[in-house]
Amino acid sequence: MVMKRSPLITHISWGRMVVDGVGEGKDFKLYPGGGRAWDWNETGTRHTPGIQPADVHELLDNGSEVVVLSRGMDLVLQTCPETLDLLKQKGVEVFVEETRAAVERYNALAETTLVGGLFHSTC
């Protein structure tokens, strides 16, 4: 079976990301085989309490075995404890990092791993 590769992030700067094969935007949900813009309004995500369990379901549904969650450029974005609990229950390794560090980790993992990620390119 051929592994569906997660799309690489080719550019990150304040408020702008470019993702190979997905496009350009501010925030992204990425997973093996694709991705899309991450619209916080879909799940009611706010900086606090942060990334919701509903935000990561799509990553898991698309086969992510490792998940990278970005905290924003200034580490303002939080992650709900319930989100981390859900990933732990599913046996998914998770990294929560500043956005630039998260992009580096995600791109490195994408070479060999079924990785998904949520990326916030501002605060």
Coordinates of N, CA and C in Angstrom, one line a residue:
M1 N 0.8 -1.2 0.0 CA 0.0 0.0 0.0 C 0.9 1.3 0.0
V2 N 0.5 2.2 -0.8 CA 1.3 3.4 -0.9 C 0.8 4.4 0.2
M3 N 1.7 5.0 0.9 CA 1.3 5.9 2.0 C 0.8 7.2 1.4
K4 N -0.3 7.7 1.8 CA -0.8 9.0 1.4 C 0.0 10.1 2.1
R5 N 0.8 10.8 1.4 CA 1.7 11.8 2.1 C 1.0 13.0 2.5
S6 N 1.3 13.6 3.6 CA 0.8 14.8 4.1 C 1.4 16.0 3.3
P7 N 0.6 17.0 2.9 CA 1.2 18.1 2.1 C 2.2 18.9 2.9
L8 N 3.3 19.3 2.2 CA 4.3 20.1 2.9 C 3.9 21.6 2.9
I9 N 4.3 22.2 4.0 CA 4.1 23.7 4.2 C 5.4 24.3 3.6
T10 N 5.2 25.1 2.5 CA 6.4 25.7 1.8 C 6.7 27.1 2.2
H11 N 5.8 27.7 2.9 CA 6.0 29.1 3.4 C 5.2 29.3 4.7
I12 N 5.8 30.0 5.7 CA 5.1 30.5 6.8 C 5.6 31.8 7.2
S13 N 4.7 32.8 7.4 CA 5.0 34.1 7.9 C 3.8 34.6 8.6
W14 N 3.9 35.7 9.2 CA 2.7 36.3 10.0 C 1.5 36.4 9.1
G15 N 0.5 35.6 9.4 CA -0.8 35.7 8.7 C -0.8 35.0 7.3
R16 N 0.2 34.3 7.0 CA 0.3 33.7 5.6 C 1.0 32.4 5.6
M17 N 0.4 31.4 5.0 CA 1.0 30.1 4.8 C 0.7 29.7 3.4
V18 N 1.7 28.9 2.9 CA 1.5 28.3 1.6 C 1.7 26.8 1.7
V19 N 0.7 26.0 1.3 CA 0.8 24.5 1.4 C 0.8 23.9 0.1
D20 N 1.7 23.0 -0.2 CA 1.9 22.3 -1.4 C 0.6 21.6 -1.8
G21 N 0.0 22.0 -3.0 CA -1.2 21.3 -3.5 C -2.5 21.7 -2.8
V22 N -2.4 22.6 -1.7 CA -3.6 23.0 -1.0 C -3.9 24.5 -1.3
G23 N -2.8 25.3 -1.2 CA -3.0 26.7 -1.5 C -2.4 27.6 -0.5
E24 N -2.9 28.8 -0.5 CA -2.4 29.9 0.4 C -3.5 30.3 1.3
G25 N -3.1 30.6 2.6 CA -4.1 31.1 3.5 C -3.5 31.4 4.9
K26 N -4.4 31.6 5.9 CA -3.9 32.0 7.2 C -3.8 30.8 8.2
D27 N -4.8 30.0 8.2 CA -4.8 28.8 9.1 C -5.2 27.6 8.3
F28 N -4.6 26.5 8.6 CA -4.8 25.2 7.9 C -5.0 24.0 8.8
K29 N -5.8 23.1 8.3 CA -6.0 21.7 8.8 C -5.3 20.8 7.7
L30 N -4.3 20.1 8.1 CA -3.6 19.3 7.1 C -3.5 17.8 7.6
Y31 N -3.5 16.9 6.7 CA -3.6 15.5 7.0 C -3.1 14.7 5.8
P32 N -2.9 13.3 6.0 CA -2.4 12.5 4.9 C -3.3 12.6 3.7
G33 N -2.8 13.0 2.6 CA -3.5 13.1 1.4 C -4.2 14.5 1.1
G34 N -4.0 15.4 2.0 CA -4.6 16.7 1.7 C -4.7 17.7 2.9
G35 N -5.7 18.5 2.7 CA -5.9 19.5 3.8 C -6.9 20.6 3.2
R36 N -7.1 21.6 4.1 CA -8.0 22.7 3.7 C -7.8 23.9 4.7
A37 N -8.4 25.0 4.4 CA -8.4 26.1 5.4 C -9.0 25.7 6.7
W38 N -8.5 26.2 7.8 CA -9.0 25.9 9.1 C -9.9 27.0 9.5
D39 N -11.2 26.8 9.5 CA -12.2 27.9 9.8 C -12.6 27.6 11.3
W40 N -12.1 28.5 12.2 CA -12.4 28.3 13.6 C -13.9 28.4 13.9
N41 N -14.7 29.1 13.1 CA -16.1 29.2 13.3 C -16.9 27.9 13.2
E42 N -16.3 26.9 12.5 CA -17.0 25.6 12.4 C -17.2 24.9 13.7
T43 N -16.2 25.1 14.6 CA -16.3 24.4 15.9 C -16.3 25.3 17.1
G44 N -16.4 26.6 16.8 CA -16.4 27.6 17.9 C -15.0 27.8 18.6
T45 N -14.0 27.5 17.9 CA -12.6 27.6 18.5 C -12.3 29.1 18.7
R46 N -11.7 29.4 19.9 CA -11.2 30.7 20.2 C -9.8 30.5 20.8
H47 N -9.0 31.5 21.0 CA -7.7 31.4 21.6 C -7.7 30.7 22.9
T48 N -8.8 31.0 23.7 CA -9.0 30.3 25.0 C -10.5 29.9 25.0
P49 N -10.8 28.6 25.3 CA -9.9 27.6 25.8 C -9.0 26.9 24.7
G50 N -9.2 27.3 23.5 CA -8.3 26.8 22.4 C -8.8 25.7 21.5
I51 N -7.9 24.9 21.0 CA -8.2 23.8 20.0 C -9.2 22.8 20.7
Q52 N -10.3 22.6 20.0 CA -11.4 21.8 20.5 C -11.2 20.3 20.0
P53 N -11.7 19.3 20.7 CA -11.7 18.0 20.2 C -12.2 17.9 18.8
A54 N -13.3 18.6 18.5 CA -13.9 18.6 17.2 C -12.9 19.0 16.1
D55 N -12.0 19.9 16.5 CA -11.0 20.3 15.5 C -10.0 19.2 15.0
V56 N -9.8 18.2 15.9 CA -8.8 17.2 15.5 C -9.5 15.9 14.9
H57 N -10.9 15.8 15.0 CA -11.5 14.7 14.5 C -11.2 14.5 13.0
E58 N -11.2 15.6 12.2 CA -11.0 15.5 10.8 C -9.6 14.9 10.5
L59 N -8.6 15.3 11.4 CA -7.2 14.8 11.2 C -7.2 13.3 11.4
L60 N -7.9 12.8 12.4 CA -8.0 11.4 12.8 C -8.7 10.6 11.7
D61 N -9.9 11.2 11.2 CA -10.7 10.6 10.2 C -9.9 10.4 8.9
N62 N -8.9 11.2 8.7 CA -8.1 11.1 7.5 C -6.8 10.3 7.7
G63 N -6.7 9.6 8.8 CA -5.6 8.7 9.0 C -4.3 9.2 9.7
S64 N -4.4 10.3 10.3 CA -3.2 10.9 11.0 C -2.9 10.0 12.2
E65 N -1.6 9.5 12.3 CA -1.2 8.7 13.4 C -0.4 9.6 14.4
V66 N 0.1 10.7 13.9 CA 0.8 11.7 14.7 C 0.1 13.0 14.4
V67 N 0.0 13.9 15.5 CA -0.7 15.2 15.3 C 0.2 16.3 15.8
V68 N 0.3 17.4 15.0 CA 1.1 18.6 15.4 C 0.1 19.7 15.6
L69 N 0.0 20.3 16.8 CA -0.9 21.4 17.0 C 0.0 22.7 17.2
S70 N -0.3 23.7 16.5 CA 0.5 24.9 16.6 C -0.2 25.8 17.6
R71 N 0.6 26.6 18.3 CA 0.0 27.5 19.4 C 0.0 29.0 18.9
G72 N 0.3 29.2 17.6 CA 0.4 30.6 17.1 C 1.8 31.1 17.2
M73 N 2.1 32.2 16.5 CA 3.4 32.8 16.5 C 3.8 33.3 17.9
D74 N 2.8 33.8 18.7 CA 3.1 34.4 20.0 C 2.6 33.5 21.1
L75 N 2.3 32.2 20.8 CA 1.8 31.2 21.8 C 0.5 31.6 22.5
V76 N -0.3 32.3 21.7 CA -1.6 32.7 22.3 C -2.7 31.6 22.3
L77 N -2.6 30.8 21.2 CA -3.6 29.7 21.1 C -3.4 28.6 22.1
Q78 N -4.4 28.3 22.8 CA -4.4 27.2 23.8 C -4.9 25.9 23.2
T79 N -4.8 24.9 23.9 CA -5.4 23.6 23.5 C -6.2 23.0 24.7
C80 N -7.4 22.7 24.4 CA -8.3 22.2 25.5 C -7.7 20.9 26.0
P81 N -7.8 20.7 27.3 CA -7.3 19.4 27.9 C -8.0 18.2 27.3
E82 N -9.3 18.4 27.0 CA -10.1 17.3 26.4 C -9.6 16.9 25.0
T83 N -9.0 17.8 24.3 CA -8.4 17.5 23.0 C -7.2 16.6 23.2
L84 N -6.3 16.9 24.1 CA -5.2 16.1 24.4 C -5.6 14.7 24.9
D85 N -6.6 14.7 25.8 CA -7.2 13.4 26.3 C -7.6 12.5 25.1
L86 N -8.4 13.1 24.2 CA -8.9 12.4 23.0 C -7.8 11.7 22.2
L87 N -6.7 12.5 22.0 CA -5.6 12.0 21.2 C -4.9 10.9 21.9
K88 N -4.7 11.1 23.2 CA -4.1 10.0 24.0 C -4.9 8.8 24.0
Q89 N -6.2 8.9 24.2 CA -7.1 7.7 24.1 C -7.0 7.0 22.8
K90 N -6.8 7.7 21.7 CA -6.7 7.1 20.4 C -5.2 6.6 20.1
G91 N -4.3 6.8 21.1 CA -2.9 6.3 20.9 C -2.2 7.2 19.9
V92 N -2.6 8.4 19.7 CA -1.9 9.3 18.8 C -0.9 10.2 19.5
E93 N 0.3 10.1 19.0 CA 1.4 11.0 19.5 C 1.1 12.4 19.1
V94 N 1.3 13.4 20.0 CA 0.9 14.8 19.8 C 2.0 15.7 20.2
F95 N 2.3 16.7 19.4 CA 3.2 17.8 19.7 C 2.5 19.1 19.7
V96 N 2.7 19.9 20.7 CA 2.1 21.2 20.8 C 3.2 22.3 20.9
E97 N 3.3 23.1 19.8 CA 4.5 24.0 19.7 C 4.1 25.3 19.1
E98 N 5.0 26.3 19.3 CA 4.9 27.5 18.6 C 4.9 27.2 17.1
T99 N 4.2 28.1 16.3 CA 3.8 27.8 14.9 C 5.1 27.4 14.0
R100 N 6.1 28.3 14.1 CA 7.3 28.0 13.2 C 7.9 26.6 13.6
A101 N 8.0 26.3 14.9 CA 8.6 25.1 15.3 C 7.6 23.9 14.9
A102 N 6.3 24.2 15.0 CA 5.3 23.1 14.6 C 5.4 22.8 13.1
V103 N 5.6 23.9 12.3 CA 5.8 23.7 10.8 C 7.0 22.8 10.5
E104 N 8.1 23.2 11.2 CA 9.4 22.4 11.0 C 9.2 20.9 11.4
R105 N 8.6 20.7 12.5 CA 8.3 19.3 13.0 C 7.4 18.6 12.0
Y106 N 6.3 19.2 11.7 CA 5.3 18.6 10.7 C 6.0 18.2 9.4
N107 N 6.7 19.2 8.8 CA 7.4 18.9 7.5 C 8.3 17.7 7.6
A108 N 9.1 17.7 8.7 CA 10.0 16.6 8.9 C 9.3 15.2 9.0
L109 N 8.2 15.2 9.8 CA 7.4 14.0 10.0 C 6.7 13.6 8.7
A110 N 6.3 14.5 7.9 CA 5.6 14.2 6.7 C 6.4 13.3 5.7
E111 N 7.7 13.4 5.9 CA 8.6 12.5 5.0 C 8.3 11.0 5.2
T112 N 8.0 10.7 6.5 CA 8.0 9.2 6.8 C 6.7 8.8 7.6
T113 N 5.8 9.7 8.0 CA 4.8 9.5 8.9 C 3.4 9.9 8.4
L114 N 2.4 9.3 8.9 CA 1.0 9.8 8.6 C 0.7 10.8 9.6
V115 N 1.1 12.1 9.3 CA 1.0 13.2 10.2 C -0.1 14.1 9.8
G116 N -0.8 14.7 10.8 CA -1.8 15.7 10.6 C -1.4 16.9 11.4
G117 N -2.0 18.1 11.1 CA -1.7 19.2 11.9 C -2.7 20.3 11.8
L118 N -2.8 21.2 12.8 CA -3.6 22.4 12.8 C -2.6 23.5 13.0
F119 N -2.7 24.5 12.0 CA -1.7 25.6 12.0 C -2.3 26.9 12.0
H120 N -1.9 27.8 13.0 CA -2.4 29.1 13.2 C -1.3 30.1 12.9
S121 N -1.4 30.9 11.9 CA -0.2 31.7 11.5 C -0.2 33.1 12.1
T122 N -1.1 33.5 13.0 CA -0.9 34.8 13.6 C -0.7 34.5 15.1
C123 N -1.2 35.4 16.0 CA -0.9 35.4 17.4 C -0.9 34.0 18.0

